[in-house]
Amino acid sequence: MSHPSHTDRDALLAAFDAELQPERFKDYGPNGLQVEGRREIARIVSGVTASRALIDAAIAARADAIFVHHGLFWRGMDSRVTGWMKQRLQRLLAHDINLFAYHLPLDAHAQWGNNAQLGRVLGWEPDQRFGEQDLGFAAPADFADVGALAAHVQAALGRAATVVAPEQVRPIRRVAWCTGGAQGFFESAIAAGADAFITGEISEQQTHLARETGVAFIAAGHHATERYGAPALAAHVAQRLGLEHRFIDIDNPA
């Protein structure tokens, strides 16, 4: 393997920002560089969440930077550095590793984002955006019923899904999706003309809406639906800058 080239931390941040345009989004936490590490970067590890397990794996991989969808800091959280937060930060600082995190900008990116990449994995070509900040995607589809759609989603993602079928069986001609905890987008998906909505999680009220509106709801896992954006974007930027990149998937049943 050829020796990787290096880039400057600021140049890497500028490359991520240029792709993801975080200034366009109203978000729940800071996007960009969350923890500053060494200036010279040759190896990037990507993952879904900045968990202790991912940080430990990145240390073992001798990463200079970690790129994630779920970072360490969220609006309204306890800001004391104790317990699990201390454990995570201590490891990052001791090993001088940069932590980059992008939340909604990574969901929304039209090519490398979580929703675009989930659509790619499921074989759908989006032709519509919907919902708050245009985070939801929709596309034509062709499934006999929600059972056939659910079987396709479960096979593609490699996990069981929670499926709520409407009272009346109908073919699925249009699908809408939004990764992660986007169950609140269900009514927007219905308004956008979807026959089925796929996201990561389900709350109590979506069951009744699915049965009553005739639009199916599939909760396929928060982690499972958001495994694809971080490695796609990080790999793209790493290739452009001549850096090494590795995706490390920390198993998560949620």
Short mmCIF file of C-alpha atoms in Angstrom, two decimals:
data_model
loop_
_atom_site.label_atom_id
_atom_site.label_comp_id
_atom_site.label_asym_id
_atom_site.label_seq_id
_atom_site.Cartn_x
_atom_site.Cartn_y
_atom_site.Cartn_z
CA MET A 1 0.00 0.00 0.00
CA SER A 2 1.35 3.39 -0.92
CA HIS A 3 1.96 5.84 1.88
CA PRO A 4 -1.04 8.16 2.21
CA SER A 5 -0.70 11.85 1.63
CA HIS A 6 -1.52 14.27 4.42
CA THR A 7 -3.85 17.20 4.67
CA ASP A 8 -4.27 20.00 7.14
CA ARG A 9 -7.12 19.85 9.66
CA ASP A 10 -8.51 23.15 8.38
CA ALA A 11 -8.39 21.94 4.78
CA LEU A 12 -10.31 18.78 5.74
CA LEU A 13 -12.92 20.81 7.62
CA ALA A 14 -13.26 23.12 4.60
CA ALA A 15 -13.76 20.09 2.32
CA PHE A 16 -16.47 18.63 4.59
CA ASP A 17 -18.18 22.03 4.90
CA ALA A 18 -18.08 22.61 1.14
CA GLU A 19 -19.86 19.31 0.54
CA LEU A 20 -22.37 19.48 3.37
CA GLN A 21 -23.06 23.25 3.65
CA PRO A 22 -24.00 23.14 7.35
CA GLU A 23 -24.86 26.84 7.38
CA ARG A 24 -28.05 25.99 5.46
CA PHE A 25 -29.50 23.96 8.33
CA LYS A 26 -31.14 24.63 11.66
CA ASP A 27 -29.78 21.73 13.70
CA TYR A 28 -29.77 20.24 17.20
CA GLY A 29 -26.02 20.47 17.76
CA PRO A 30 -22.79 21.86 16.29
CA ASN A 31 -21.82 20.62 12.82
CA GLY A 32 -18.16 20.43 11.80
CA LEU A 33 -15.13 20.01 14.04
CA GLN A 34 -16.39 19.05 17.52
CA VAL A 35 -13.09 17.99 19.10
CA GLU A 36 -9.76 19.34 17.87
CA GLY A 37 -6.89 16.90 17.42
CA ARG A 38 -3.58 16.90 15.56
CA ARG A 39 -3.11 19.26 12.64
CA GLU A 40 -1.79 16.74 10.07
CA ILE A 41 -4.35 14.16 8.94
CA ALA A 42 -3.64 11.06 6.84
CA ARG A 43 -6.23 8.51 8.07
CA ILE A 44 -9.96 8.99 8.56
CA VAL A 45 -12.29 6.52 10.27
CA SER A 46 -16.01 6.98 9.66
CA GLY A 47 -18.86 5.64 11.75
CA VAL A 48 -22.46 6.38 12.69
CA THR A 49 -22.03 7.55 16.29
CA ALA A 50 -19.09 8.85 18.34
CA SER A 51 -19.45 6.05 20.89
CA ARG A 52 -16.61 4.86 23.09
CA ALA A 53 -16.46 1.66 21.03
CA LEU A 54 -15.97 3.61 17.79
CA ILE A 55 -13.34 5.86 19.39
CA ASP A 56 -11.43 2.82 20.70
CA ALA A 57 -11.60 1.18 17.25
CA ALA A 58 -10.33 4.40 15.64
CA ILE A 59 -7.43 4.52 18.11
CA ALA A 60 -6.55 0.91 17.21
CA ALA A 61 -6.72 1.85 13.52
CA ARG A 62 -4.32 4.78 14.18
CA ALA A 63 -6.83 7.29 12.85
CA ASP A 64 -6.09 11.00 12.83
CA ALA A 65 -9.76 11.93 12.43
CA ILE A 66 -13.19 10.42 13.02
CA PHE A 67 -16.17 11.42 10.87
CA VAL A 68 -19.64 10.65 12.27
CA HIS A 69 -23.33 11.46 11.91
CA HIS A 70 -24.03 11.55 15.68
CA GLY A 71 -21.41 13.61 17.48
CA LEU A 72 -20.91 14.29 21.18
CA PHE A 73 -22.79 17.53 21.74
CA TRP A 74 -26.52 18.22 21.48
CA ARG A 75 -28.66 21.22 22.29
CA GLY A 76 -30.04 21.11 25.84
CA MET A 77 -27.75 18.36 27.09
CA ASP A 78 -25.93 18.37 30.42
CA SER A 79 -22.62 20.09 29.66
CA ARG A 80 -20.59 18.58 32.50
CA VAL A 81 -17.64 16.39 31.51
CA THR A 82 -18.32 13.39 33.72
CA GLY A 83 -19.06 9.68 33.30
CA TRP A 84 -19.45 8.47 29.72
CA MET A 85 -18.69 11.93 28.26
CA LYS A 86 -15.41 12.09 30.20
CA GLN A 87 -14.49 8.60 28.94
CA ARG A 88 -15.07 9.53 25.30
CA LEU A 89 -13.35 12.92 25.46
CA GLN A 90 -10.41 11.56 27.43
CA ARG A 91 -9.65 9.04 24.68
CA LEU A 92 -9.95 11.58 21.87
CA LEU A 93 -7.72 14.12 23.63
CA ALA A 94 -5.14 11.58 24.82
CA HIS A 95 -4.68 10.30 21.25
CA ASP A 96 -4.99 13.75 19.60
CA ILE A 97 -7.81 12.60 17.31
CA ASN A 98 -10.06 15.10 15.53
CA LEU A 99 -13.82 14.48 15.73
CA PHE A 100 -15.95 15.77 12.86
CA ALA A 101 -19.73 15.41 13.12
CA TYR A 102 -22.52 16.40 10.72
CA HIS A 103 -26.12 15.69 11.61
CA LEU A 104 -28.91 17.09 9.38
CA PRO A 105 -26.50 18.17 6.61
CA LEU A 106 -25.48 14.51 6.24
CA ASP A 107 -29.11 13.37 6.17
CA ALA A 108 -29.94 15.84 3.41
CA HIS A 109 -27.00 15.62 0.98
CA ALA A 110 -28.42 14.74 -2.44
CA GLN A 111 -25.63 12.32 -3.39
CA TRP A 112 -23.65 11.15 -0.34
CA GLY A 113 -26.20 11.68 2.44
CA ASN A 114 -28.03 9.12 4.55
CA ASN A 115 -31.28 9.39 2.62
CA ALA A 116 -29.65 9.37 -0.80
CA GLN A 117 -27.51 6.37 0.14
CA LEU A 118 -30.43 4.46 1.71
CA GLY A 119 -32.31 5.03 -1.55
CA ARG A 120 -29.31 3.62 -3.45
CA VAL A 121 -29.19 0.53 -1.21
CA LEU A 122 -32.93 -0.04 -1.71
CA GLY A 123 -32.76 0.60 -5.47
CA TRP A 124 -34.90 3.75 -5.63
CA GLU A 125 -34.35 6.93 -7.67
CA PRO A 126 -35.74 9.88 -5.69
CA ASP A 127 -37.74 12.44 -7.66
CA GLN A 128 -39.17 14.44 -4.76
CA ARG A 129 -38.16 15.97 -1.42
CA PHE A 130 -40.60 16.66 1.39
CA GLY A 131 -40.85 17.52 5.07
CA GLU A 132 -39.01 19.94 7.32
CA GLN A 133 -35.83 21.32 5.69
CA ASP A 134 -36.51 19.00 2.69
CA LEU A 135 -35.02 16.06 4.61
CA GLY A 136 -37.49 13.45 3.30
CA PHE A 137 -37.05 11.68 -0.04
CA ALA A 138 -39.69 10.00 -2.24
CA ALA A 139 -39.55 7.81 -5.34
CA PRO A 140 -41.64 5.58 -7.60
CA ALA A 141 -41.70 1.91 -6.61
CA ASP A 142 -43.48 -1.29 -7.59
CA PHE A 143 -44.43 -3.78 -4.88
CA ALA A 144 -47.58 -5.91 -4.71
CA ASP A 145 -48.22 -4.88 -1.10
CA VAL A 146 -46.51 -3.76 2.10
CA GLY A 147 -45.42 -7.36 2.82
CA ALA A 148 -43.36 -7.47 -0.35
CA LEU A 149 -41.90 -4.03 0.39
CA ALA A 150 -41.02 -5.01 3.97
CA ALA A 151 -39.31 -8.21 2.77
CA HIS A 152 -37.21 -6.14 0.35
CA VAL A 153 -36.22 -3.60 3.03
CA GLN A 154 -35.37 -6.30 5.58
CA ALA A 155 -33.26 -8.26 3.11
CA ALA A 156 -31.35 -5.12 2.00
CA LEU A 157 -30.65 -3.92 5.55
CA GLY A 158 -30.10 -7.33 7.13
CA ARG A 159 -32.44 -6.86 10.07
CA ALA A 160 -36.07 -7.29 11.06
CA ALA A 161 -38.34 -4.26 10.77
CA THR A 162 -41.48 -3.16 12.59
CA VAL A 163 -44.24 -3.08 9.98
CA VAL A 164 -47.68 -1.53 10.34
CA ALA A 165 -49.97 -2.36 7.43
CA PRO A 166 -53.08 -0.34 6.62
CA GLU A 167 -56.54 -1.87 7.01
CA GLN A 168 -56.98 -2.06 3.23
CA VAL A 169 -54.32 -3.93 1.23
CA ARG A 170 -53.05 -1.93 -1.73
CA PRO A 171 -50.08 -2.01 -4.09
CA ILE A 172 -47.06 0.18 -3.30
CA ARG A 173 -46.48 2.55 -6.22
CA ARG A 174 -44.73 5.33 -4.33
CA VAL A 175 -42.37 5.14 -1.35
CA ALA A 176 -41.17 7.90 0.95
CA TRP A 177 -38.31 7.62 3.42
CA CYS A 178 -36.29 9.58 5.95
CA THR A 179 -33.56 7.86 7.96
CA GLY A 180 -33.17 7.68 11.73
CA GLY A 181 -35.74 9.13 14.13
CA ALA A 182 -38.01 10.69 11.50
CA GLN A 183 -41.31 9.13 12.57
CA GLY A 184 -42.65 12.69 12.90
CA PHE A 185 -42.36 13.04 9.11
CA PHE A 186 -45.11 10.43 8.54
CA GLU A 187 -47.90 12.95 7.96
CA SER A 188 -45.71 14.88 5.50
CA ALA A 189 -45.03 11.61 3.64
CA ILE A 190 -48.78 10.91 3.49
CA ALA A 191 -49.37 14.43 2.14
CA ALA A 192 -46.63 13.84 -0.45
CA GLY A 193 -48.63 10.91 -1.88
CA ALA A 194 -46.68 7.97 -0.51
CA ASP A 195 -48.17 4.48 -0.26
CA ALA A 196 -45.54 3.57 2.35
CA PHE A 197 -43.06 5.41 4.60
CA ILE A 198 -39.73 3.97 5.76
CA THR A 199 -37.74 5.42 8.66
CA GLY A 200 -35.72 4.14 11.61
CA GLU A 201 -38.12 4.34 14.54
CA ILE A 202 -41.83 4.25 15.33
CA SER A 203 -43.82 5.96 18.08
CA GLU A 204 -47.23 4.92 19.37
CA GLN A 205 -49.31 7.30 17.28
CA GLN A 206 -47.91 6.24 13.90
CA THR A 207 -49.56 2.82 14.23
CA HIS A 208 -53.02 4.36 14.27
CA LEU A 209 -52.23 6.79 11.44
CA ALA A 210 -51.01 3.95 9.22
CA ARG A 211 -54.14 1.91 9.82
CA GLU A 212 -56.48 4.85 9.34
CA THR A 213 -54.85 6.61 6.36
CA GLY A 214 -54.05 3.53 4.29
CA VAL A 215 -50.32 4.36 4.18
CA ALA A 216 -47.96 1.66 5.48
CA PHE A 217 -45.24 2.44 8.04
CA ILE A 218 -41.94 0.56 8.25
CA ALA A 219 -39.46 1.20 11.09
CA ALA A 220 -36.24 -0.42 9.92
CA GLY A 221 -33.85 0.72 12.67
CA HIS A 222 -32.23 4.07 13.43
CA HIS A 223 -28.70 2.71 13.10
CA ALA A 224 -29.54 0.38 10.20
CA THR A 225 -30.98 3.20 8.07
CA GLU A 226 -28.10 5.58 8.86
CA ARG A 227 -25.11 3.31 8.18
CA TYR A 228 -24.49 4.54 4.64
CA GLY A 229 -24.06 8.32 4.59
CA ALA A 230 -20.98 8.75 6.78
CA PRO A 231 -18.79 6.23 4.90
CA ALA A 232 -19.97 7.48 1.50
CA LEU A 233 -19.19 11.13 2.25
CA ALA A 234 -15.94 10.40 4.10
CA ALA A 235 -14.72 8.10 1.33
CA HIS A 236 -15.50 10.75 -1.29
CA VAL A 237 -13.58 13.48 0.55
CA ALA A 238 -10.71 11.14 1.46
CA GLN A 239 -10.29 10.09 -2.17
CA ARG A 240 -10.26 13.70 -3.31
CA LEU A 241 -7.58 14.62 -0.77
CA GLY A 242 -5.56 11.40 -1.12
CA LEU A 243 -6.25 10.21 2.44
CA GLU A 244 -6.85 6.73 3.83
CA HIS A 245 -10.43 5.99 4.85
CA ARG A 246 -12.04 3.10 6.71
CA PHE A 247 -15.65 2.66 7.84
CA ILE A 248 -16.06 0.94 11.22
CA ASP A 249 -19.60 -0.27 11.90
CA ILE A 250 -20.39 -0.67 15.61
CA ASP A 251 -23.36 -3.04 15.86
CA ASN A 252 -26.50 -1.44 17.27
CA PRO A 253 -29.91 -3.17 17.46
CA ALA A 254 -31.78 0.14 17.81
#
